[in-house]
Amino acid sequence: MLLLLVLVLATVFVRQVRQVQGQAELAQIKSTLGALRTALVVAHLEATVATGRGNAQHAGMPAQRNPFLALASLPANYAGVATPEEMVALPGGSWVFDPVCACVGYHPMESDRLELPQGEQSLWFQISPPPGPLQLRAQMPYVWMGQVVD
C-alpha cells in the first residue's frame, strides 16, 4: 500500500514539474519576443530621430534586418542565422533568424507542449516591412499548453 502511494505521489510530482517547465518555457518565449519587439521599435525611433524623417527606411535601415542585432546583448540560446531545415537539427530552446523569409524562429525544448499545424516543428514569426517600426507577427496560430503565442 505504501509503495502504491509513493508511486502515485511520484507520478503527480513529475506531472507538475513538467507543467511548471512548460510554463517557464512559454514565459521565456514571450519575454524574448517582447524584447525583440521593443528593440525594433527603439531602433526605428533612433533612426527616425537621427535622420529627422518620419520613415526610418530612408535612413539606411534595412527592411529585413536581424532583430537580434538590435538587442543590447544576444540571448544565450540564440543560435544565429538558420533556415527552417537547419533549425530542426538545433537543440531545443534555440532561437534563429532566417534572412531569406525575414523570420525569427524558435525550436521548442519539447514540442508536445505546442499545438502546431501538421508538419511544423518550430514557431516562426515574420518581420513586417515598413513603413513604421518593424514588427514580429506569428506566421500561424500557435497554442502552447492552451495559451496563444503571438
Short mmCIF file of C-alpha atoms in Angstrom, two decimals:
data_model
loop_
_atom_site.label_atom_id
_atom_site.label_comp_id
_atom_site.label_asym_id
_atom_site.label_seq_id
_atom_site.Cartn_x
_atom_site.Cartn_y
_atom_site.Cartn_z
CA MET A 1 0.00 0.00 0.00
CA LEU A 2 2.83 2.39 0.89
CA LEU A 3 4.61 1.61 -2.39
CA LEU A 4 1.45 2.41 -4.35
CA LEU A 5 1.09 5.73 -2.51
CA VAL A 6 4.73 6.62 -3.27
CA LEU A 7 4.23 5.78 -6.96
CA VAL A 8 1.10 7.91 -7.17
CA LEU A 9 2.83 10.84 -5.46
CA ALA A 10 5.89 10.49 -7.71
CA THR A 11 3.68 10.47 -10.80
CA VAL A 12 1.81 13.57 -9.67
CA PHE A 13 5.10 15.30 -8.84
CA VAL A 14 6.61 14.53 -12.27
CA ARG A 15 3.48 15.78 -13.99
CA GLN A 16 3.56 19.03 -12.00
CA VAL A 17 7.27 19.52 -12.75
CA ARG A 18 6.58 19.12 -16.49
CA GLN A 19 3.73 21.63 -16.22
CA VAL A 20 5.97 24.18 -14.50
CA GLN A 21 8.76 23.61 -17.05
CA GLY A 22 6.30 24.19 -19.87
CA GLN A 23 5.05 27.41 -18.30
CA ALA A 24 8.64 28.57 -17.77
CA GLU A 25 9.47 27.93 -21.42
CA LEU A 26 6.35 29.84 -22.51
CA ALA A 27 7.39 32.75 -20.28
CA GLN A 28 10.87 32.70 -21.86
CA ILE A 29 9.36 32.70 -25.37
CA LYS A 30 7.09 35.65 -24.57
CA SER A 31 9.93 37.52 -22.87
CA THR A 32 12.26 37.11 -25.85
CA LEU A 33 9.54 38.14 -28.31
CA GLY A 34 8.79 41.18 -26.15
CA ALA A 35 12.46 42.15 -26.02
CA LEU A 36 12.79 41.79 -29.80
CA ARG A 37 9.67 43.85 -30.43
CA THR A 38 10.82 46.58 -28.07
CA ALA A 39 14.31 46.63 -29.62
CA LEU A 40 12.82 47.02 -33.11
CA VAL A 41 10.65 49.96 -32.01
CA VAL A 42 13.59 51.64 -30.25
CA ALA A 43 15.82 51.14 -33.32
CA HIS A 44 13.12 52.69 -35.50
CA LEU A 45 12.74 55.68 -33.18
CA GLU A 46 16.51 56.18 -33.00
CA ALA A 47 16.79 56.09 -36.79
CA THR A 48 13.85 58.48 -37.16
CA VAL A 49 15.33 60.96 -34.69
CA ALA A 50 18.80 60.69 -36.25
CA THR A 51 17.51 61.50 -39.74
CA GLY A 52 14.68 63.83 -38.78
CA ARG A 53 12.44 61.92 -41.17
CA GLY A 54 9.22 60.14 -40.42
CA ASN A 55 10.27 56.99 -42.28
CA ALA A 56 13.40 55.31 -40.92
CA GLN A 57 13.58 53.14 -44.07
CA HIS A 58 15.10 56.11 -45.87
CA ALA A 59 17.73 56.40 -43.14
CA GLY A 60 19.52 53.32 -44.41
CA MET A 61 17.68 51.00 -42.03
CA PRO A 62 17.20 47.74 -43.93
CA ALA A 63 13.64 46.48 -44.24
CA GLN A 64 14.52 42.93 -43.26
CA ARG A 65 17.28 43.04 -40.71
CA ASN A 66 18.06 40.63 -37.93
CA PRO A 67 16.13 41.87 -34.87
CA PHE A 68 18.52 40.06 -32.52
CA LEU A 69 21.20 42.58 -33.56
CA ALA A 70 19.01 45.37 -32.17
CA LEU A 71 19.25 43.88 -28.66
CA ALA A 72 21.83 45.19 -26.19
CA SER A 73 23.08 41.61 -25.77
CA LEU A 74 22.22 38.41 -27.60
CA PRO A 75 20.22 35.78 -25.71
CA ALA A 76 22.27 32.79 -24.58
CA ASN A 77 20.03 30.50 -26.64
CA TYR A 78 20.41 32.48 -29.89
CA ALA A 79 21.87 30.05 -32.44
CA GLY A 80 22.45 32.58 -35.23
CA VAL A 81 21.24 32.55 -38.81
CA ALA A 82 19.48 29.35 -39.93
CA THR A 83 16.85 28.09 -42.33
CA PRO A 84 13.82 26.06 -41.19
CA GLU A 85 15.58 22.90 -42.34
CA GLU A 86 18.69 23.73 -40.28
CA MET A 87 16.55 24.73 -37.30
CA VAL A 88 15.32 21.15 -36.81
CA ALA A 89 18.87 19.98 -36.07
CA LEU A 90 19.43 22.62 -33.36
CA PRO A 91 18.91 21.82 -29.69
CA GLY A 92 15.54 22.63 -28.19
CA GLY A 93 15.18 26.14 -26.85
CA SER A 94 17.14 27.72 -29.72
CA TRP A 95 16.26 30.99 -31.43
CA VAL A 96 17.34 31.76 -35.01
CA PHE A 97 16.97 34.37 -37.70
CA ASP A 98 16.22 33.35 -41.30
CA PRO A 99 17.17 36.21 -43.66
CA VAL A 100 15.51 34.53 -46.66
CA CYS A 101 12.00 34.86 -45.24
CA ALA A 102 12.89 37.67 -42.78
CA CYS A 103 11.66 35.50 -39.91
CA VAL A 104 12.58 34.74 -36.32
CA GLY A 105 12.23 31.09 -35.34
CA TYR A 106 12.09 29.20 -32.07
CA HIS A 107 12.68 25.45 -31.72
CA PRO A 108 10.83 24.24 -28.59
CA MET A 109 12.53 22.06 -25.99
CA GLU A 110 9.59 19.66 -26.04
CA SER A 111 7.27 20.07 -28.99
CA ASP A 112 4.45 18.10 -27.32
CA ARG A 113 3.57 21.23 -25.33
CA LEU A 114 2.90 23.12 -28.52
CA GLU A 115 -0.11 22.64 -30.75
CA LEU A 116 1.44 23.04 -34.18
CA PRO A 117 -0.12 22.70 -37.60
CA GLN A 118 0.66 19.38 -39.30
CA GLY A 119 4.33 19.04 -40.22
CA GLU A 120 5.56 22.07 -38.26
CA GLN A 121 8.25 21.64 -35.61
CA SER A 122 9.06 25.23 -34.73
CA LEU A 123 7.44 28.60 -34.15
CA TRP A 124 8.10 31.24 -36.79
CA PHE A 125 7.48 34.98 -36.57
CA GLN A 126 7.54 37.13 -39.71
CA ILE A 127 9.14 40.56 -39.63
CA SER A 128 6.67 43.04 -41.10
CA PRO A 129 8.04 45.55 -43.60
CA PRO A 130 7.99 49.33 -43.18
CA PRO A 131 6.50 51.89 -43.08
CA GLY A 132 6.73 52.27 -39.38
CA PRO A 133 8.74 50.17 -36.97
CA LEU A 134 9.46 46.57 -37.90
CA GLN A 135 7.17 44.17 -36.07
CA LEU A 136 7.04 40.43 -35.42
CA ARG A 137 3.87 38.52 -36.24
CA ALA A 138 3.25 34.81 -35.78
CA GLN A 139 3.14 33.07 -39.15
CA MET A 140 0.50 30.63 -37.90
CA PRO A 141 -1.77 30.38 -34.88
CA TYR A 142 0.40 28.74 -32.21
CA VAL A 143 -1.05 27.42 -28.96
CA TRP A 144 1.25 26.48 -26.07
CA MET A 145 -0.39 24.46 -23.31
CA GLY A 146 -3.71 26.16 -24.03
CA GLN A 147 -2.31 29.71 -24.38
CA VAL A 148 -1.95 31.56 -27.67
CA VAL A 149 1.61 32.54 -28.59
CA ASP A 150 1.69 35.67 -30.68
#
